[in-house]
Each structure stands twice: as C-alpha cells, then as structure tokens.
CSV table of N, CA and C in Angstrom, one decimal:
chain,number,residue,atom,x,y,z
A,4,MET,N,78.2,92.8,134.8
A,4,MET,CA,79.2,91.7,135.5
A,4,MET,C,80.0,91.2,134.5
A,5,GLU,N,81.4,91.0,135.0
A,5,GLU,CA,82.4,90.6,134.5
A,5,GLU,C,82.3,89.3,133.6
A,6,GLY,N,82.8,88.7,132.6
A,6,GLY,CA,83.2,87.3,132.2
A,6,GLY,C,84.1,87.0,132.6
A,7,LEU,N,83.7,85.6,132.5
A,7,LEU,CA,84.1,84.5,133.6
A,7,LEU,C,85.8,84.1,133.6
A,8,ILE,N,86.1,84.2,132.3
A,8,ILE,CA,87.2,84.2,132.0
A,8,ILE,C,87.7,85.6,131.4
A,9,SER,N,89.1,85.8,131.8
A,9,SER,CA,89.8,87.2,131.3
A,9,SER,C,89.9,87.2,130.0
A,10,GLU,N,89.8,88.1,128.9
A,10,GLU,CA,90.6,88.2,128.0
A,10,GLU,C,92.1,88.0,127.7
A,11,LYS,N,92.9,87.7,128.5
A,11,LYS,CA,94.1,87.4,128.4
A,11,LYS,C,94.1,86.1,128.6
A,12,ALA,N,93.4,85.0,129.2
A,12,ALA,CA,93.4,83.3,129.2
A,12,ALA,C,92.2,83.0,128.2
A,13,ILE,N,91.5,83.9,127.7
A,13,ILE,CA,90.8,83.5,126.4
A,13,ILE,C,92.0,83.8,124.8
A,14,ARG,N,93.1,84.8,124.8
A,14,ARG,CA,94.3,85.2,123.8
A,14,ARG,C,94.8,83.7,123.6
A,15,VAL,N,94.8,83.0,125.7
A,15,VAL,CA,96.2,82.1,125.7
A,15,VAL,C,95.2,80.8,125.2
A,16,ALA,N,94.2,80.7,125.0
A,16,ALA,CA,93.4,79.5,124.8
A,16,ALA,C,93.5,79.1,123.1
A,17,ASP,N,92.8,80.8,122.7
A,17,ASP,CA,93.1,80.9,121.3
A,17,ASP,C,94.1,80.0,120.6
A,18,VAL,N,95.2,81.1,121.2
A,18,VAL,CA,96.4,80.4,120.4
A,18,VAL,C,97.1,78.9,121.2
A,19,LEU,N,96.7,78.3,121.9
A,19,LEU,CA,97.0,77.0,122.4
A,19,LEU,C,96.2,75.7,121.3
A,20,GLU,N,94.6,76.5,120.8
A,20,GLU,CA,93.9,75.9,119.8
A,20,GLU,C,94.4,75.8,118.5
A,21,ARG,N,95.0,76.9,117.9
A,21,ARG,CA,96.1,77.2,117.0
A,21,ARG,C,96.7,76.0,117.3
A,22,ILE,N,97.9,75.9,118.2
A,22,ILE,CA,98.7,75.2,117.6
A,22,ILE,C,98.8,73.8,117.8
A,23,ASP,N,97.4,73.3,118.7
A,23,ASP,CA,97.0,71.7,118.4
A,23,ASP,C,96.3,72.0,117.2
A,24,SER,N,96.0,72.7,116.2
A,24,SER,CA,95.5,72.5,115.1
A,24,SER,C,96.3,72.3,113.7
A,25,VAL,N,97.4,72.8,114.1
A,25,VAL,CA,99.0,72.9,113.5
A,25,VAL,C,99.3,71.9,113.7
A,26,ASN,N,99.7,71.3,114.8
A,26,ASN,CA,100.6,70.2,115.4
A,26,ASN,C,99.5,69.1,114.6
A,27,ARG,N,98.3,68.8,114.3
A,27,ARG,CA,97.9,67.9,113.4
A,27,ARG,C,98.3,68.1,112.5
A,28,MET,N,98.1,69.2,111.3
A,28,MET,CA,98.5,69.1,110.1
A,28,MET,C,100.2,68.9,110.1
A,29,ILE,N,100.9,69.0,110.7
A,29,ILE,CA,102.6,68.6,111.1
A,29,ILE,C,102.3,67.2,110.8
A,30,SER,N,101.7,66.4,111.8
A,30,SER,CA,101.6,65.0,111.5
A,30,SER,C,100.9,64.4,110.2
A,31,VAL,N,100.0,65.6,109.7
A,31,VAL,CA,99.2,64.5,108.6
A,31,VAL,C,100.4,64.7,107.3
A,32,HIS,N,101.0,65.8,107.4
A,32,HIS,CA,102.5,65.6,106.0
A,32,HIS,C,103.6,65.4,106.7
A,33,THR,N,103.9,64.3,107.2
A,33,THR,CA,105.0,64.0,107.7
A,33,THR,C,106.0,63.5,106.0
A,34,ASP,N,104.9,62.9,105.5
A,34,ASP,CA,105.8,62.7,103.9
A,34,ASP,C,106.5,64.2,102.7
A,35,ASP,N,105.7,65.3,103.4
A,35,ASP,CA,105.8,66.5,102.3
A,35,ASP,C,106.9,67.5,103.1
A,36,ASP,N,107.8,67.3,103.0
A,36,ASP,CA,109.1,68.1,103.5
A,36,ASP,C,108.7,69.8,103.4
A,37,PHE,N,108.0,70.0,102.2
A,37,PHE,CA,107.5,71.4,102.2
A,37,PHE,C,106.1,71.6,102.9
A,38,MET,N,105.3,71.2,103.2
A,38,MET,CA,104.2,71.2,104.0
A,38,MET,C,104.4,71.3,105.3
A,39,ARG,N,105.2,69.9,105.7
A,39,ARG,CA,105.8,70.2,106.9
A,39,ARG,C,106.6,71.2,107.2
A,40,SER,N,107.0,71.5,106.7
A,40,SER,CA,107.9,73.3,106.8
A,40,SER,C,107.0,74.4,107.2
A,41,GLN,N,105.5,74.7,106.3
A,41,GLN,CA,105.0,75.4,106.2
A,41,GLN,C,104.3,75.3,107.7
A,42,TYR,N,104.1,74.6,107.8
A,42,TYR,CA,102.9,74.3,109.2
A,42,TYR,C,103.5,74.0,110.3
A,43,GLU,N,105.2,74.2,110.3
A,43,GLU,CA,106.3,74.4,111.8
A,43,GLU,C,106.5,76.2,111.7
A,44,PHE,N,106.1,76.4,110.7
A,44,PHE,CA,106.6,78.0,110.5
A,44,PHE,C,105.3,78.7,111.4
A,45,ARG,N,104.4,78.3,110.8
A,45,ARG,CA,103.1,78.7,111.3
A,45,ARG,C,103.2,78.4,112.7
A,46,ARG,N,103.5,77.5,113.4
A,46,ARG,CA,103.8,76.7,114.6
A,46,ARG,C,104.5,77.6,115.5
A,47,ASN,N,105.7,78.3,114.7
A,47,ASN,CA,107.1,78.8,115.6
A,47,ASN,C,106.4,80.4,115.9
A,48,ASN,N,105.7,80.7,114.7
A,48,ASN,CA,104.8,81.8,115.0
A,48,ASN,C,103.9,82.2,116.2
A,49,PHE,N,103.0,81.0,116.2
A,49,PHE,CA,102.4,80.9,117.6
A,49,PHE,C,102.4,80.7,118.4
A,50,MET,N,104.0,79.8,118.7
A,50,MET,CA,104.9,80.6,120.0
A,50,MET,C,104.9,81.1,120.4
A,51,GLU,N,105.6,81.7,119.5
A,51,GLU,CA,106.1,83.5,120.2
A,51,GLU,C,105.0,84.4,120.6
A,52,GLU,N,104.0,84.4,119.9
A,52,GLU,CA,102.4,84.7,120.5
A,52,GLU,C,102.2,84.5,121.5
A,53,LEU,N,102.3,83.2,121.7
A,53,LEU,CA,101.9,82.1,123.0
A,53,LEU,C,103.0,82.8,124.0
A,54,LYS,N,104.2,82.9,123.9
A,54,LYS,CA,105.1,83.6,124.3
A,54,LYS,C,104.8,85.3,124.9
A,55,THR,N,104.3,85.6,124.1
A,55,THR,CA,104.1,87.4,124.9
A,55,THR,C,103.0,87.4,125.6
A,56,TYR,N,101.6,86.4,125.1
A,56,TYR,CA,100.3,86.4,126.2
A,56,TYR,C,100.9,85.9,127.3
A,57,LEU,N,101.5,85.1,127.4
A,57,LEU,CA,102.0,83.9,129.1
A,57,LEU,C,102.8,85.2,129.9
A,58,SER,N,103.7,86.1,128.2
A,58,SER,CA,104.4,87.0,129.8
A,58,SER,C,103.4,87.9,130.5
A,59,GLU,N,101.8,88.2,129.8
A,59,GLU,CA,101.2,89.2,130.8
A,59,GLU,C,100.9,88.8,132.0
A,60,PHE,N,100.9,87.3,132.3
A,60,PHE,CA,100.5,86.5,133.4
A,60,PHE,C,101.8,86.2,134.2
A,61,ASP,N,103.0,87.3,133.8
A,61,ASP,CA,104.0,86.8,134.6
A,61,ASP,C,104.8,85.4,134.7
A,62,LEU,N,104.7,85.1,133.4
A,62,LEU,CA,104.8,83.5,132.9
A,62,LEU,C,105.7,83.2,132.0
A,63,HIS,N,107.0,82.5,131.5
A,63,HIS,CA,108.1,82.4,130.1
A,63,HIS,C,107.7,81.1,130.5
A,64,LEU,N,107.9,80.5,128.9
A,64,LEU,CA,108.2,79.2,128.4
A,64,LEU,C,108.9,78.8,129.4
A,65,LYS,N,110.2,78.9,129.3
A,65,LYS,CA,110.9,78.5,130.1
A,65,LYS,C,111.3,78.1,131.4
A,66,ASP,N,110.0,79.0,132.0
A,66,ASP,CA,109.8,78.4,133.4
A,66,ASP,C,109.3,77.0,133.7
A,67,ILE,N,108.5,76.9,132.7
A,67,ILE,CA,107.5,75.5,132.9
A,67,ILE,C,108.0,74.1,131.7
A,68,ALA,N,109.1,74.6,131.4
A,68,ALA,CA,109.4,73.7,130.1
A,68,ALA,C,109.7,72.4,131.1
A,69,ALA,N,109.5,71.2,130.6
A,69,ALA,CA,109.6,69.8,131.4
A,69,ALA,C,111.0,69.1,131.1
C-alpha cells in the first residue's frame, strides 16, 4: 500500500518547516545584522528549493503570490 502522502508533498512540507524555523530565528536576531543576514540567506536558499519542488506540482510561487 502506498503512503497517504506522496514523496513530493513530504519534500514540500519539510522545506516549509525549515523556512518556518529560519523565520523564527530571523525574528530572534532582529538586532544582530550579521546573524539575521545569515538566516535570511538560508531562507532564500530554502525558497529556491521550494520553488523547485512546487514546480513538480506544476505550481509556481508567482502564481500564488498575494
């Protein structure tokens, strides 16, 4: 029996969790430009990874941007 959640969906969820975690760290380091920039760099990398995974669902961030 196949899993209830596809591997593609699990990868998207994993990246979203990592982005959420990094966003919390960015909030913690509002007064430390160096640390904030490091976490923002990581978030940007995760966003690129998310774009790749979403494209596997034929979704693109520009399509869902509010």
